Amino acid sequence: MILMNDFAVEPAELIATELAAVERVRHSGWYILGQEVQAFERAFAAFCEVPECVGVGNGLDAIEIGLRAQGIGPGEEVITTPMTAFATVLAIIRAGATPVLADIDPNTGLLDLESVQRCLSPRTRGVLLVHLYGRMPDMTRWVDFCRSARIHLWEDCAQAHGAQWAGKQAGTWGEWGAYSFYPTKNLGTWGDGGALVCSDSTVAARARSLRNYGQSDRYNHPILGLNSRLDEIHAAILAVRLNWLSRFNERRNEIASRYYANLRNKAFRLLAPPEQKLRHVYHLFVLLSDVREDLQKHLGEGGIHSQIHYPVPVHRQPPCRNVRTDPKGLSRVEEYASACLSLPCHPQLSDPAVNQVIERLNAFA
């Protein structure tokens, strides 16, 4: 079976180094917010080329903490996309703000700027961009738009570890970037984890307080926070895996390039290839098909796993059916959600397996 992810066949050297890191933490006897977290925060900040990184419990918390660190809350709106994991919008709601959902560009799955413009209101405080599948939009265009509209720009980088636009890392174009380290991410640990990266030391200091019950120092809580602390074991594992991220992303790009060069079938279409300024990291490789159910069945019968990201867009989820949306509707999201299909594109996928996926797809009648 060709799987969407296959951790069992990761390099022996990587696994051995991870186990040694876990043993180091066990031997230290310090398991929460210690030297391992601090070391990973420094390393990931350096990787992203920003001064601040705050390790938290997961990607959802990273977004909520980022919003709250800037005082975003009740009565204020945040525009984002419904073509995302539910956590993106849930984080906005948990921060006390109101999500507003705009439509997408069907060629990329990313937030559409003209739709966002239609969603603006006097209560709009910012735009939360989602770098879906590891793909970034034209960030210069978004920075200019948000500056002219006098609103904040934030980045959901849960699928974009190592992605770049014009040589600048995901999460560093807006006022902060929120990362998830869920196991299947390009940079993932053996459980949940997340981080907020930014250049503003005041935002980072407030985020560190918020992640730890709102503490300023031990037993003093001037603000209401939450329990969202990246633990030492996950930080140690992430520090190891960070050293492998670039080569793993390179392998994802090699696989994606072979898909683009060889997939030929009128039963599906591929998303637009990456622009010259974009360093796509292919957390997922996605195609679109009007006969998706039959195509997915065809792949499964050939021993190839596939998934749908995401079959039910956020505005169709019961808690969000009354959320304000683009006044022209979300027709492109609806069409996209009914057609998108994710193919295997992980670093351990072998060349023969890639060939098998290509041959199976091209053979679909």
mmCIF file of N, CA and C in Angstrom, residues 60 196 260 263 268:
data_model
loop_
_atom_site.group_PDB
_atom_site.id
_atom_site.type_symbol
_atom_site.label_atom_id
_atom_site.label_comp_id
_atom_site.label_asym_id
_atom_site.label_seq_id
_atom_site.Cartn_x
_atom_site.Cartn_y
_atom_site.Cartn_z
ATOM 1 N N LEU A 60 -3.544 25.570 16.698
ATOM 2 C CA LEU A 60 -4.747 26.338 17.030
ATOM 3 C C LEU A 60 -4.429 27.367 18.114
ATOM 4 N N LEU A 196 4.553 30.336 17.734
ATOM 5 C CA LEU A 196 4.286 31.649 17.169
ATOM 6 C C LEU A 196 5.627 32.301 16.890
ATOM 7 N N TYR A 260 3.784 16.943 -11.918
ATOM 8 C CA TYR A 260 3.465 17.974 -12.911
ATOM 9 C C TYR A 260 3.932 17.565 -14.306
ATOM 10 N N LEU A 263 1.652 13.658 -15.127
ATOM 11 C CA LEU A 263 0.226 13.369 -14.983
ATOM 12 C C LEU A 263 -0.542 13.966 -16.152
ATOM 13 N N PHE A 268 -9.032 14.807 -14.586
ATOM 14 C CA PHE A 268 -8.647 15.678 -13.477
ATOM 15 C C PHE A 268 -7.769 16.801 -14.010
#
